[in-house]
Amino acid sequence: MKTNNSSISRYSLHALLSIVLLVTLTTCGSESEPDSPQASTAPAPAEQAPAPSLESAEGVLSVQTHWLNTSPIGNGLAAVSNELLEVSDESTEHWLQYGGGYSNFRHSPITELSPENIDRLEFAWGFPSGTDGQFATSPVIYDGIMYVTSSFNRLFALNAASGELYWRYDHPQPTDLRICCGPANRGVAIIGDRVIMATLDARLLAFDRKSGEILWDTEIIDYKKGFSATSAPLIVKDLAIIGIAGGEYGVRGFFDAYDVNTGELVWRHYTVPGEGEPGSETWSGDSYKTGGAPAWTIGAYDPELNTLYWTTGNPAPDWNGDARLGDNLYSDSVLAIDPDTGEMKWYFQFTPHDVWDYDGNTHIFLVDYEHEGETVKALVQANRNGFFYAINRDTGAFLRATAYVEQLNWATSMEPSGRPVVDVSTYPSEEPTVRICPGVAGGMNGSVSGALNPELGLAYIPVIESCQQMQKGISVYVEGQQFTGGTFIPVDVADSTAYGHISAIDFQTGEIRWRYRDPEPIMAGVLSTAGGLVFSGSQTGEALALDAATGEKLWGFKLGGGIRSQPVAYQAGGETFVVIASGNFGFIAGAVGGDTRIPEGGHLFVFKLRQDD
């Protein structure tokens, strides 16, 4: 049972949120510069926060931000090829993509990690991030080297078996970042001998995977306009695809493709149509100019169809749609894109005219789906709005949607086309009284990953059950400042009724097979293994392993800090490892009912499967 003091402190988060928004609105500057990205080897923008000052044993002050490696490292493997990326989810020794592979299953083929031997999983080594804020990383492992990003864009190259540090880069950040929801970074991409990271000040950098040397440094867009980048890029052929964040700043969302060799822009796809373009009629007046629809999470790719799938976030402003009447395309949607040209093939919108902040950016899986006696190529997604969708990924046709959260009241049903039937009493109001489910974070949130076991036919979804009242407010657009049009009131935090679960969903039918319930919202990612386990973590800092077939908890290890990272499994030197990071962002966690008493600070934990005696 939570104490009264804890409940009071959580209830005060609503007041704190208002203060933070007010401070942001009154302190963020705005400058106007050209939008076109520029590749260069120059350092990041001139206005920088002071680098961390490190005092050595001799008392010498250091402002170093980049530590290179000059020694031979790795196991002698060749550069990462596109062919290797296409079969990356079949390897036990590597973890090359955020989603494990292009289908985004996050399903490790390692059979040794199973219910029969989980009791032999023991702590092997750890590594600190040295930063506060959510340690949301999904490590990339190749050639015996682990690449880990932390909050504030620190990048580490470590020995995957021992934890030895090979090289490190601390990105110098501006003093006036435009970030709504914490200083997260969720990982890197790898291609050839390059490791690629996006940054909070909207840049894209490529590093030599062995030395750590910067090979190119591209500005995606001027961050002062309200932009940032928090996710891992997706490699398709010779392109690094990256989406932009900034929906709370009234930006015009987009995602880009950059040449992996030079850092030059190849194409840009805007997620809000311009004047006269198809979809612009779904925005009243000129509201499309500040429409939001950020593309801040990573997509998926089907090599056979040569189609890229990318999702989009909320329209701007949040919670007040009066000035943007219409469906607001292409916000809260999934877009099918020709990766060679950036042209759209089709789209499907999950939440037309969103006034609840139901970003469409949650994890998507590419599956074979049985529909009316035929097997079709589909994508499935546990959307932030509380529905689990199945969409024909060849045509964009709606197949099915079922509720996966235990509490859902903003919509009463689903039309045959997949358009939700809205309960109008849940629209935000100036004096709200209705408790709306899900809350603004979901459901599942796009900041974390799900997993899918194709043998069992189950998708494993981390869920936040935290309903909220939503208050409509004034929206005034000023470039580079927050543009929200209201706020949310965390009523479930006040009465300590928020909770979470990991749900196993039959992706063919939408049926819930089992739920693992946790006293607090689940805000960590999920990993599945061929041996029959599901790994995740809790807000109170416990790493978890569940039976993939039943949901029974089989293993736990107290990491200390709340868990917001994406677990990964791999093998090195004949040993089997699982890696998961702890490190929360108390403000966001507390806003949905997480424990705010636990201090922040990131730490990477690596566990090893003990050999039989």
Coordinates of C-alpha atoms in Angstrom, one line a residue:
M1 CA 0.0 0.0 0.0
K2 CA 1.3 3.5 -0.9
T3 CA 1.6 6.0 1.9
N4 CA -0.4 9.2 2.1
N5 CA 2.7 11.2 1.7
S6 CA 3.4 9.4 -1.6
S7 CA -0.1 10.1 -2.8
I8 CA 0.1 13.8 -1.9
S9 CA 3.4 14.1 -3.8
R10 CA 2.0 12.4 -6.8
Y11 CA -1.1 14.6 -6.8
S12 CA 1.2 17.6 -6.8
L13 CA 2.6 16.5 -10.2
H14 CA -0.4 18.2 -11.9
A15 CA 0.7 21.6 -10.4
L16 CA 4.3 20.8 -11.2
L17 CA 3.4 20.0 -14.8
S18 CA 1.7 23.4 -15.2
I19 CA 4.7 25.2 -13.7
V20 CA 7.1 23.3 -16.0
L21 CA 4.9 24.2 -19.1
L22 CA 4.8 27.8 -18.0
V23 CA 8.5 28.0 -17.5
T24 CA 9.1 26.4 -20.8
L25 CA 6.8 28.9 -22.6
T26 CA 8.5 31.9 -21.0
T27 CA 12.1 30.8 -21.4
C28 CA 12.4 29.1 -24.8
G29 CA 13.8 31.4 -27.5
S30 CA 13.1 31.3 -31.2
E31 CA 15.4 32.0 -34.2
S32 CA 14.6 31.5 -37.8
E33 CA 17.1 29.7 -40.0
P34 CA 16.8 27.7 -43.3
D35 CA 15.3 24.3 -42.9
S36 CA 17.6 22.4 -45.3
P37 CA 19.9 19.9 -43.6
Q38 CA 23.6 20.3 -44.1
A39 CA 26.3 17.6 -43.9
S40 CA 29.6 18.7 -42.4
T41 CA 32.4 17.6 -40.2
A42 CA 32.0 20.7 -38.1
P43 CA 31.1 20.6 -34.5
A44 CA 27.4 20.9 -33.3
P45 CA 25.9 24.5 -33.1
A46 CA 28.1 27.1 -31.4
E47 CA 25.8 27.8 -28.4
Q48 CA 26.8 24.9 -26.2
A49 CA 26.2 23.9 -22.6
P50 CA 29.4 23.7 -20.6
A51 CA 30.9 20.2 -21.0
P52 CA 31.0 18.2 -17.8
S53 CA 34.0 19.1 -15.6
L54 CA 35.9 16.0 -14.5
E55 CA 38.5 16.3 -11.7
S56 CA 41.2 13.7 -11.9
A57 CA 43.2 12.4 -9.0
E58 CA 45.8 15.1 -9.7
G59 CA 43.2 17.8 -9.5
V60 CA 43.5 18.6 -13.2
L61 CA 40.2 19.9 -14.7
S62 CA 39.1 18.1 -17.9
V63 CA 36.4 19.2 -20.4
Q64 CA 36.9 16.2 -22.8
T65 CA 33.8 15.0 -24.6
H66 CA 35.3 12.4 -27.0
W67 CA 37.5 9.4 -26.2
L68 CA 38.8 7.6 -29.2
N69 CA 40.1 4.0 -29.5
T70 CA 43.5 3.3 -31.2
S71 CA 43.8 -0.4 -30.3
P72 CA 42.6 -3.5 -32.3
I73 CA 39.2 -4.5 -31.1
G74 CA 36.4 -6.9 -32.2
N75 CA 36.7 -10.5 -33.5
G76 CA 37.7 -9.7 -37.1
L77 CA 34.2 -9.8 -38.6
A78 CA 33.6 -7.9 -41.9
A79 CA 31.6 -4.8 -42.2
V80 CA 27.8 -5.1 -41.7
S81 CA 26.1 -5.6 -45.0
N82 CA 22.5 -5.1 -46.1
E83 CA 22.2 -8.9 -46.6
L84 CA 23.2 -9.4 -42.9
L85 CA 20.6 -6.8 -41.8
E86 CA 17.9 -8.7 -43.7
V87 CA 18.6 -11.9 -41.6
S88 CA 19.7 -10.2 -38.5
D89 CA 16.9 -11.7 -36.4
E90 CA 18.3 -15.1 -37.1
S91 CA 21.6 -14.5 -35.3
T92 CA 22.3 -15.5 -31.7
E93 CA 25.6 -13.6 -31.7
H94 CA 24.4 -10.2 -32.9
W95 CA 21.7 -7.7 -32.2
L96 CA 21.9 -5.4 -35.2
Q97 CA 18.5 -3.5 -35.2
Y98 CA 16.3 -1.8 -32.7
G99 CA 13.5 -4.3 -33.5
G100 CA 15.9 -7.3 -33.8
G101 CA 15.1 -7.4 -37.5
Y102 CA 13.0 -5.6 -40.1
S103 CA 9.8 -7.2 -38.9
N104 CA 10.3 -5.7 -35.4
F105 CA 9.6 -8.9 -33.5
R106 CA 12.4 -8.3 -30.9
H107 CA 12.4 -12.1 -30.7
S108 CA 15.8 -13.7 -30.0
P109 CA 16.5 -17.1 -31.6
I110 CA 18.5 -18.1 -28.4
T111 CA 16.9 -21.3 -27.1
E112 CA 19.2 -21.5 -24.0
L113 CA 17.2 -18.8 -22.3
S114 CA 14.2 -20.9 -21.3
P115 CA 12.0 -21.6 -18.3
E116 CA 14.0 -24.7 -17.5
N117 CA 17.3 -22.8 -16.9
I118 CA 16.3 -19.2 -16.0
D119 CA 17.4 -19.9 -12.4
R120 CA 21.0 -19.9 -13.8
L121 CA 20.9 -16.3 -15.0
E122 CA 23.3 -14.3 -12.9
F123 CA 24.8 -10.8 -12.8
A124 CA 27.9 -10.6 -15.0
W125 CA 28.9 -6.9 -15.2
G126 CA 27.6 -3.4 -15.1
F127 CA 28.4 0.0 -16.6
P128 CA 27.2 3.5 -15.5
S129 CA 25.7 6.1 -17.9
G130 CA 26.7 9.0 -15.8
T131 CA 23.5 10.8 -16.6
D132 CA 20.0 11.4 -15.2
G133 CA 16.9 11.0 -17.3
Q134 CA 15.5 7.8 -18.9
F135 CA 18.2 5.3 -19.9
A136 CA 16.0 4.1 -22.7
T137 CA 18.6 2.3 -24.8
S138 CA 18.3 -0.8 -27.0
P139 CA 21.9 -1.8 -27.4
V140 CA 23.4 -2.9 -30.7
I141 CA 25.8 -5.8 -30.6
Y142 CA 28.2 -6.8 -33.4
D143 CA 31.6 -8.4 -33.7
G144 CA 31.9 -8.8 -29.9
I145 CA 31.3 -5.0 -29.4
M146 CA 28.2 -3.5 -27.7
Y147 CA 27.1 0.0 -28.7
V148 CA 25.0 1.8 -26.0
T149 CA 23.4 5.2 -25.9
S150 CA 22.3 7.0 -22.8
S151 CA 20.2 10.1 -22.1
F152 CA 21.8 13.3 -23.4
N153 CA 23.4 11.4 -26.2
R154 CA 26.3 9.7 -24.6
L155 CA 27.5 6.8 -26.8
F156 CA 29.7 4.0 -25.5
A157 CA 31.4 1.1 -27.3
L158 CA 32.0 -1.8 -24.8
N159 CA 33.4 -5.3 -24.9
A160 CA 30.1 -7.3 -25.0
A161 CA 31.6 -10.1 -22.9
S162 CA 33.5 -8.2 -20.2
G163 CA 32.1 -4.6 -20.2
E164 CA 35.6 -3.1 -21.0
L165 CA 35.2 0.5 -22.4
Y166 CA 36.6 0.9 -25.9
W167 CA 35.5 4.4 -26.8
R168 CA 33.1 7.1 -25.7
Y169 CA 31.4 10.2 -27.1
D170 CA 29.4 12.8 -25.1
H171 CA 27.5 15.0 -27.5
P172 CA 27.8 18.7 -26.5
Q173 CA 24.2 19.8 -26.1
P174 CA 22.9 23.4 -26.5
T175 CA 21.6 25.1 -23.4
D176 CA 18.1 25.6 -24.8
L177 CA 17.0 22.2 -26.1
R178 CA 13.4 21.8 -27.2
I179 CA 12.4 18.5 -25.6
C180 CA 8.9 17.7 -24.2
C181 CA 9.5 14.5 -22.4
G182 CA 13.0 13.9 -21.1
P183 CA 16.5 13.6 -22.7
A184 CA 16.0 10.1 -24.1
N185 CA 17.9 8.3 -26.8
R186 CA 16.8 4.8 -27.7
G187 CA 19.9 3.5 -29.7
V188 CA 22.0 3.5 -32.8
A189 CA 22.0 1.9 -36.2
I190 CA 24.9 0.0 -37.7
I191 CA 25.8 -0.4 -41.4
G192 CA 29.2 -1.1 -42.9
D193 CA 31.8 0.1 -40.4
R194 CA 29.6 3.0 -39.3
V195 CA 27.5 3.5 -36.2
I196 CA 24.8 6.2 -36.6
M197 CA 23.1 8.2 -33.8
A198 CA 20.5 11.0 -33.8
T199 CA 20.7 13.7 -31.2
L200 CA 18.5 15.9 -29.0
D201 CA 19.5 19.0 -31.0
A202 CA 18.3 17.4 -34.2
R203 CA 21.6 16.2 -35.7
L204 CA 22.6 12.8 -37.2
L205 CA 26.2 11.6 -36.7
A206 CA 28.2 8.7 -38.1
F207 CA 31.1 7.1 -36.1
D208 CA 33.7 4.6 -37.1
R209 CA 32.6 1.5 -35.2
K210 CA 36.1 0.6 -34.0
S211 CA 37.8 3.9 -33.4
G212 CA 34.8 6.1 -32.5
E213 CA 36.0 8.8 -35.0
I214 CA 33.2 11.0 -36.3
L215 CA 32.9 10.3 -40.1
W216 CA 30.1 12.9 -40.8
D217 CA 27.9 15.2 -38.8
T218 CA 24.6 16.4 -40.4
E219 CA 22.1 19.0 -39.1
I220 CA 18.6 17.5 -39.7
I221 CA 16.9 20.9 -39.0
D222 CA 17.3 23.8 -36.6
Y223 CA 16.4 22.5 -33.2
K224 CA 15.4 26.0 -32.1
K225 CA 12.2 25.7 -34.1
G226 CA 11.0 23.0 -31.7
F227 CA 12.7 19.9 -33.1
S228 CA 14.6 17.0 -31.6
A229 CA 15.5 13.4 -32.4
T230 CA 15.3 10.6 -29.9
S231 CA 15.1 7.3 -31.7
A232 CA 17.5 4.9 -33.5
P233 CA 17.7 5.3 -37.2
L234 CA 16.5 2.5 -39.5
I235 CA 18.9 1.3 -42.2
V236 CA 17.2 0.5 -45.6
K237 CA 19.7 -0.2 -48.4
D238 CA 22.2 2.7 -48.3
L239 CA 19.8 5.0 -46.4
A240 CA 19.5 5.9 -42.8
I241 CA 15.9 6.8 -42.0
I242 CA 15.2 9.0 -39.1
G243 CA 12.0 10.7 -37.8
I244 CA 11.8 14.0 -35.9
A245 CA 10.1 14.9 -32.6
G246 CA 8.4 18.1 -31.7
G247 CA 4.6 17.6 -31.7
E248 CA 4.3 19.7 -28.6
Y249 CA 6.0 22.6 -30.4
G250 CA 3.7 23.0 -33.4
V251 CA 6.3 21.8 -35.9
R252 CA 5.5 20.3 -39.3
G253 CA 6.5 16.7 -38.8
F254 CA 8.7 14.7 -41.2
F255 CA 11.1 11.8 -41.5
D256 CA 14.2 11.8 -43.6
A257 CA 16.5 9.5 -45.6
Y258 CA 20.2 10.2 -45.5
D259 CA 23.0 8.6 -47.5
V260 CA 24.9 6.4 -45.0
N261 CA 28.2 7.1 -46.6
T262 CA 28.1 10.9 -46.8
G263 CA 25.3 12.1 -44.5
E264 CA 23.6 13.9 -47.3
L265 CA 19.8 14.2 -47.5
V266 CA 18.2 12.0 -50.1
W267 CA 14.5 12.7 -49.4
R268 CA 12.2 14.2 -46.8
H269 CA 8.6 13.1 -46.3
Y270 CA 6.4 15.6 -44.5
T271 CA 3.7 14.1 -42.3
V272 CA 1.4 17.2 -42.6
P273 CA 0.4 18.1 -46.2
G274 CA 1.2 21.5 -47.5
E275 CA -1.2 24.0 -49.1
G276 CA -3.2 22.3 -51.8
E277 CA -1.7 18.9 -51.3
P278 CA -3.8 15.8 -50.7
G279 CA -5.0 15.8 -47.1
S280 CA -4.7 19.6 -46.6
E281 CA -8.5 19.8 -46.8
T282 CA -8.6 17.9 -43.5
W283 CA -7.1 20.9 -41.7
S284 CA -9.4 24.0 -41.2
G285 CA -7.9 27.3 -42.2
D286 CA -4.1 27.3 -42.2
S287 CA -3.8 25.1 -39.2
Y288 CA -1.7 22.6 -41.2
K289 CA 1.2 25.0 -40.9
T290 CA 1.6 24.1 -37.2
G291 CA 0.1 20.6 -37.4
G292 CA 2.6 18.5 -35.5
A293 CA 2.3 14.8 -36.5
P294 CA 5.9 14.1 -35.4
A295 CA 7.6 10.9 -36.6
W296 CA 9.6 10.3 -33.4
T297 CA 9.8 6.5 -33.3
I298 CA 11.4 3.9 -35.5
G299 CA 9.5 2.1 -38.3
A300 CA 9.7 -1.3 -40.1
Y301 CA 10.6 -2.5 -43.6
D302 CA 9.4 -5.2 -45.9
P303 CA 12.2 -6.1 -48.4
E304 CA 9.9 -8.3 -50.5
L305 CA 7.4 -5.4 -51.0
N306 CA 10.2 -2.8 -50.9
T307 CA 8.0 -0.8 -48.5
L308 CA 8.9 1.3 -45.5
Y309 CA 6.3 1.7 -42.7
W310 CA 6.5 4.7 -40.5
T311 CA 4.1 6.0 -37.8
T312 CA 3.1 9.5 -36.8
G313 CA 2.1 11.3 -33.7
N314 CA -0.5 13.8 -32.4
P315 CA -1.7 16.8 -34.2
A316 CA -0.9 20.2 -32.6
P317 CA -2.1 21.7 -30.5
D318 CA -2.9 18.9 -28.0
W319 CA -6.3 18.9 -26.2
N320 CA -7.8 21.8 -28.2
G321 CA -8.9 21.0 -31.7
D322 CA -11.1 24.0 -32.3
A323 CA -8.6 25.7 -34.7
R324 CA -7.8 22.6 -36.6
L325 CA -11.2 21.1 -37.4
G326 CA -11.1 18.0 -39.6
D327 CA -9.4 14.6 -39.5
N328 CA -5.9 16.3 -39.5
L329 CA -4.1 14.0 -41.9
Y330 CA -1.6 12.4 -41.6
S331 CA -1.4 12.6 -37.8
D332 CA -1.8 9.5 -35.7
S333 CA -1.3 7.3 -38.8
V334 CA 0.9 4.6 -40.3
L335 CA 2.3 5.5 -43.7
A336 CA 3.6 3.1 -46.3
I337 CA 6.5 4.6 -48.2
D338 CA 8.6 3.8 -51.2
P339 CA 12.1 3.9 -49.6
D340 CA 13.8 4.8 -52.9
T341 CA 11.8 8.0 -53.5
G342 CA 10.0 8.8 -50.2
E343 CA 6.6 8.8 -51.9
M344 CA 3.6 7.5 -50.0
K345 CA 1.8 4.4 -51.2
W346 CA -1.0 4.4 -48.7
Y347 CA -1.9 5.5 -45.2
F348 CA -4.2 4.4 -42.4
Q349 CA -5.3 6.8 -39.7
F350 CA -5.9 5.4 -36.2
T351 CA -7.3 8.4 -34.4
P352 CA -8.9 11.1 -36.6
H353 CA -8.9 14.6 -35.1
D354 CA -7.0 13.5 -32.0
V355 CA -7.6 15.7 -28.9
W356 CA -6.4 13.1 -26.4
D357 CA -2.7 13.0 -27.3
Y358 CA -3.0 9.4 -28.7
D359 CA 0.2 9.4 -30.7
G360 CA 0.1 6.6 -33.4
N361 CA 3.8 6.0 -32.9
T362 CA 3.8 2.7 -30.9
H363 CA 5.7 -0.4 -32.0
I364 CA 4.6 -2.1 -35.2
F365 CA 5.1 -5.8 -36.2
L366 CA 5.1 -7.2 -39.7
V367 CA 3.3 -10.5 -39.6
D368 CA 1.6 -13.2 -41.8
Y369 CA -2.1 -12.9 -41.0
E370 CA -5.0 -15.2 -41.6
H371 CA -8.0 -13.3 -43.0
E372 CA -11.1 -14.9 -44.5
G373 CA -9.3 -18.1 -45.3
E374 CA -6.3 -16.4 -46.8
T375 CA -2.8 -15.5 -45.5
V376 CA -2.1 -11.8 -46.1
K377 CA 0.8 -9.6 -45.3
A378 CA -0.2 -7.5 -42.4
L379 CA 1.1 -5.2 -39.7
V380 CA -0.3 -5.3 -36.2
Q381 CA 0.1 -2.6 -33.5
A382 CA -1.0 -2.0 -29.9
N383 CA -1.9 1.7 -30.5
R384 CA -1.7 4.3 -27.7
N385 CA -5.4 4.8 -28.0
G386 CA -6.0 1.3 -26.4
F387 CA -6.9 -0.7 -29.6
F388 CA -4.9 -3.5 -31.0
Y389 CA -5.0 -3.1 -34.8
A390 CA -4.4 -5.4 -37.8
I391 CA -3.8 -3.7 -41.2
N392 CA -3.1 -5.2 -44.6
R393 CA 0.4 -3.9 -45.2
D394 CA 0.2 -4.4 -49.0
T395 CA -3.0 -2.3 -49.5
G396 CA -3.6 -0.4 -46.2
A397 CA -7.0 -2.0 -45.8
F398 CA -8.3 -2.2 -42.2
L399 CA -8.7 -5.8 -40.9
R400 CA -9.5 -5.7 -37.2
A401 CA -9.2 -3.7 -34.0
T402 CA -9.9 -5.0 -30.5
A403 CA -9.3 -3.3 -27.1
Y404 CA -6.1 -4.5 -25.3
V405 CA -6.3 -2.2 -22.3
E406 CA -8.6 -3.1 -19.4
Q407 CA -10.0 0.4 -19.3
L408 CA -11.2 2.1 -22.6
N409 CA -14.0 4.7 -22.7
W410 CA -13.1 7.4 -25.2
A411 CA -14.5 5.3 -28.1
T412 CA -17.6 3.0 -27.9
S413 CA -17.0 0.9 -31.0
M414 CA -15.2 0.7 -34.4
E415 CA -16.8 1.3 -37.8
P416 CA -16.1 -1.4 -40.5
S417 CA -13.6 1.1 -42.1
G418 CA -11.6 1.2 -38.8
R419 CA -12.8 4.6 -37.8
P420 CA -13.5 4.8 -34.1
V421 CA -16.9 5.8 -32.8
V422 CA -16.1 8.5 -30.2
D423 CA -17.9 9.1 -27.0
V424 CA -18.3 12.9 -27.2
S425 CA -18.3 13.2 -23.4
T426 CA -14.6 12.4 -23.4
Y427 CA -13.6 15.5 -25.4
P428 CA -11.4 17.8 -23.3
S429 CA -13.2 20.6 -21.6
E430 CA -12.3 23.8 -19.7
E431 CA -13.7 22.3 -16.5
P432 CA -13.2 18.6 -16.9
T433 CA -15.0 16.0 -14.8
V434 CA -14.8 12.9 -17.0
R435 CA -12.1 10.3 -16.3
I436 CA -10.7 9.4 -19.8
C437 CA -9.1 6.0 -20.5
P438 CA -6.5 5.5 -21.6
G439 CA -4.6 8.6 -20.4
V440 CA -2.2 10.6 -22.6
A441 CA 0.6 8.0 -22.3
G442 CA -1.5 5.1 -23.4
G443 CA -2.0 2.1 -23.3
M444 CA 1.3 1.2 -24.7
N445 CA 3.7 4.2 -25.2
G446 CA 5.9 4.6 -28.3
S447 CA 9.0 5.2 -26.1
V448 CA 9.2 1.5 -25.4
S449 CA 9.2 -1.7 -27.5
G450 CA 6.9 -4.7 -27.6
A451 CA 7.9 -8.2 -28.7
L452 CA 6.3 -11.0 -30.7
N453 CA 6.9 -14.8 -30.6
P454 CA 5.9 -16.2 -34.0
E455 CA 5.9 -19.8 -32.8
L456 CA 3.4 -19.1 -30.1
G457 CA 1.5 -16.4 -32.1
L458 CA 1.7 -14.0 -29.2
A459 CA 2.6 -10.3 -29.1
Y460 CA 3.8 -9.1 -25.7
I461 CA 2.7 -5.6 -24.9
P462 CA 3.8 -3.4 -21.9
V463 CA 0.7 -1.4 -20.7
I464 CA 0.0 1.7 -18.7
E465 CA -3.4 1.7 -17.0
S466 CA -3.6 5.3 -15.8
C467 CA -6.7 7.3 -16.8
Q468 CA -6.8 11.1 -16.7
Q469 CA -9.0 14.1 -17.0
M470 CA -8.1 16.3 -20.0
Q471 CA -8.4 20.1 -19.8
K472 CA -8.9 22.3 -22.8
G473 CA -6.9 25.5 -22.7
I474 CA -5.7 28.4 -24.8
S475 CA -3.4 27.7 -27.7
V476 CA -1.1 30.4 -29.1
Y477 CA 1.6 29.5 -31.5
V478 CA 5.1 31.0 -31.1
E479 CA 7.9 29.3 -33.0
G480 CA 10.1 27.2 -30.8
Q481 CA 7.8 27.3 -27.8
Q482 CA 5.4 24.7 -26.5
F483 CA 2.0 24.7 -28.3
T484 CA -0.2 22.4 -26.3
G485 CA -3.7 24.0 -26.0
G486 CA -4.4 22.5 -22.6
T487 CA -3.1 19.9 -20.1
F488 CA -4.0 16.6 -18.4
I489 CA -5.0 16.0 -14.8
P490 CA -3.6 12.8 -13.4
V491 CA -6.6 11.7 -11.3
D492 CA -5.4 8.1 -11.0
V493 CA -2.2 9.3 -9.5
A494 CA -4.1 11.3 -6.8
D495 CA -6.0 8.2 -5.6
S496 CA -3.2 5.7 -6.3
T497 CA -5.3 3.6 -8.7
A498 CA -2.8 3.5 -11.6
Y499 CA -1.2 0.1 -12.4
G500 CA 0.3 -1.7 -15.3
H501 CA 0.6 -5.1 -17.0
I502 CA 2.4 -7.0 -19.7
S503 CA -0.3 -8.6 -21.9
A504 CA 0.1 -11.5 -24.3
I505 CA -2.1 -10.9 -27.3
D506 CA -3.0 -13.5 -29.9
F507 CA -2.1 -11.3 -32.9
Q508 CA -4.4 -13.3 -35.2
T509 CA -7.6 -12.7 -33.1
G510 CA -6.8 -10.0 -30.6
E511 CA -7.6 -12.3 -27.8
I512 CA -5.8 -11.7 -24.5
R513 CA -4.1 -15.0 -23.6
W514 CA -2.6 -13.8 -20.2
R515 CA -1.7 -10.7 -18.3
Y516 CA 1.2 -10.2 -15.9
R517 CA 0.0 -7.4 -13.6
D518 CA 2.3 -4.9 -11.8
P519 CA 1.3 -2.4 -9.1
E520 CA 2.7 0.4 -11.2
P521 CA 2.5 1.2 -15.0
I522 CA 4.9 -0.8 -17.2
M523 CA 7.2 1.7 -19.0
A524 CA 9.9 -0.7 -20.0
G525 CA 10.4 -2.5 -23.3
V526 CA 10.0 -6.2 -23.9
L527 CA 12.2 -9.0 -25.3
S528 CA 11.0 -12.5 -26.4
T529 CA 13.2 -15.6 -26.7
A530 CA 12.8 -18.8 -28.7
G531 CA 13.4 -20.7 -25.5
G532 CA 10.1 -19.4 -24.2
L533 CA 10.8 -16.3 -22.0
V534 CA 9.7 -12.7 -21.9
F535 CA 12.0 -10.1 -20.4
S536 CA 11.0 -6.7 -19.2
G537 CA 11.2 -4.5 -16.1
S538 CA 9.2 -2.5 -13.6
Q539 CA 9.0 1.1 -12.4
T540 CA 10.3 0.0 -9.0
G541 CA 13.5 -1.3 -10.6
E542 CA 13.0 -5.0 -10.9
A543 CA 14.2 -6.8 -14.0
L544 CA 11.6 -9.6 -14.9
A545 CA 11.5 -12.8 -16.8
L546 CA 8.1 -14.4 -17.5
D547 CA 7.0 -17.7 -19.0
A548 CA 6.1 -16.8 -22.6
A549 CA 3.2 -19.3 -22.7
T550 CA 1.6 -18.6 -19.3
G551 CA 2.9 -15.2 -18.0
E552 CA 4.2 -16.8 -14.8
K553 CA 7.0 -14.8 -13.2
L554 CA 10.1 -17.0 -13.2
W555 CA 12.9 -14.7 -12.3
G556 CA 13.5 -11.2 -10.9
F557 CA 16.6 -9.1 -10.1
K558 CA 16.5 -5.7 -8.3
L559 CA 18.3 -3.1 -10.4
G560 CA 17.4 -0.1 -8.2
G561 CA 16.2 2.5 -10.6
G562 CA 13.0 2.4 -12.6
I563 CA 13.4 0.6 -15.9
R564 CA 12.7 2.3 -19.2
S565 CA 15.1 0.4 -21.5
Q566 CA 14.7 -2.3 -24.1
P567 CA 16.2 -5.7 -23.1
V568 CA 18.4 -7.5 -25.6
A569 CA 19.9 -11.0 -25.6
Y570 CA 23.1 -12.2 -27.4
Q571 CA 25.9 -14.8 -27.2
A572 CA 29.6 -14.1 -27.1
G573 CA 32.5 -16.5 -26.5
G574 CA 30.2 -19.4 -26.0
E575 CA 28.3 -17.6 -23.3
T576 CA 24.7 -16.4 -23.2
F577 CA 23.9 -12.8 -22.1
V578 CA 20.9 -10.6 -21.4
V579 CA 21.3 -6.8 -21.1
I580 CA 18.8 -4.4 -19.5
A581 CA 19.4 -0.8 -18.3
S582 CA 17.9 1.0 -15.3
G583 CA 17.4 4.7 -15.2
N584 CA 14.1 6.5 -15.0
F585 CA 12.7 10.0 -15.8
G586 CA 10.8 10.8 -12.6
F587 CA 8.6 13.5 -14.0
I588 CA 7.0 11.4 -16.8
A589 CA 6.9 8.3 -14.6
G590 CA 5.2 10.1 -11.8
A591 CA 2.7 11.7 -14.1
V592 CA 1.2 8.3 -14.8
G593 CA 1.5 6.9 -11.3
G594 CA 5.1 5.6 -11.1
D595 CA 7.1 5.8 -7.9
T596 CA 8.9 9.2 -7.8
R597 CA 10.9 8.5 -4.6
I598 CA 13.5 6.4 -6.4
P599 CA 16.5 8.6 -7.5
E600 CA 17.4 8.9 -11.1
G601 CA 20.7 7.9 -12.6
G602 CA 21.5 5.3 -15.4
H603 CA 23.2 2.0 -15.0
L604 CA 23.6 -0.9 -17.5
F605 CA 23.2 -4.4 -16.1
V606 CA 24.4 -7.5 -18.0
F607 CA 23.5 -11.0 -16.9
K608 CA 25.1 -14.3 -18.0
L609 CA 23.6 -17.8 -18.1
R610 CA 25.8 -19.9 -15.7
Q611 CA 27.2 -23.0 -17.4
D612 CA 26.1 -26.4 -16.1
D613 CA 28.4 -27.6 -13.3

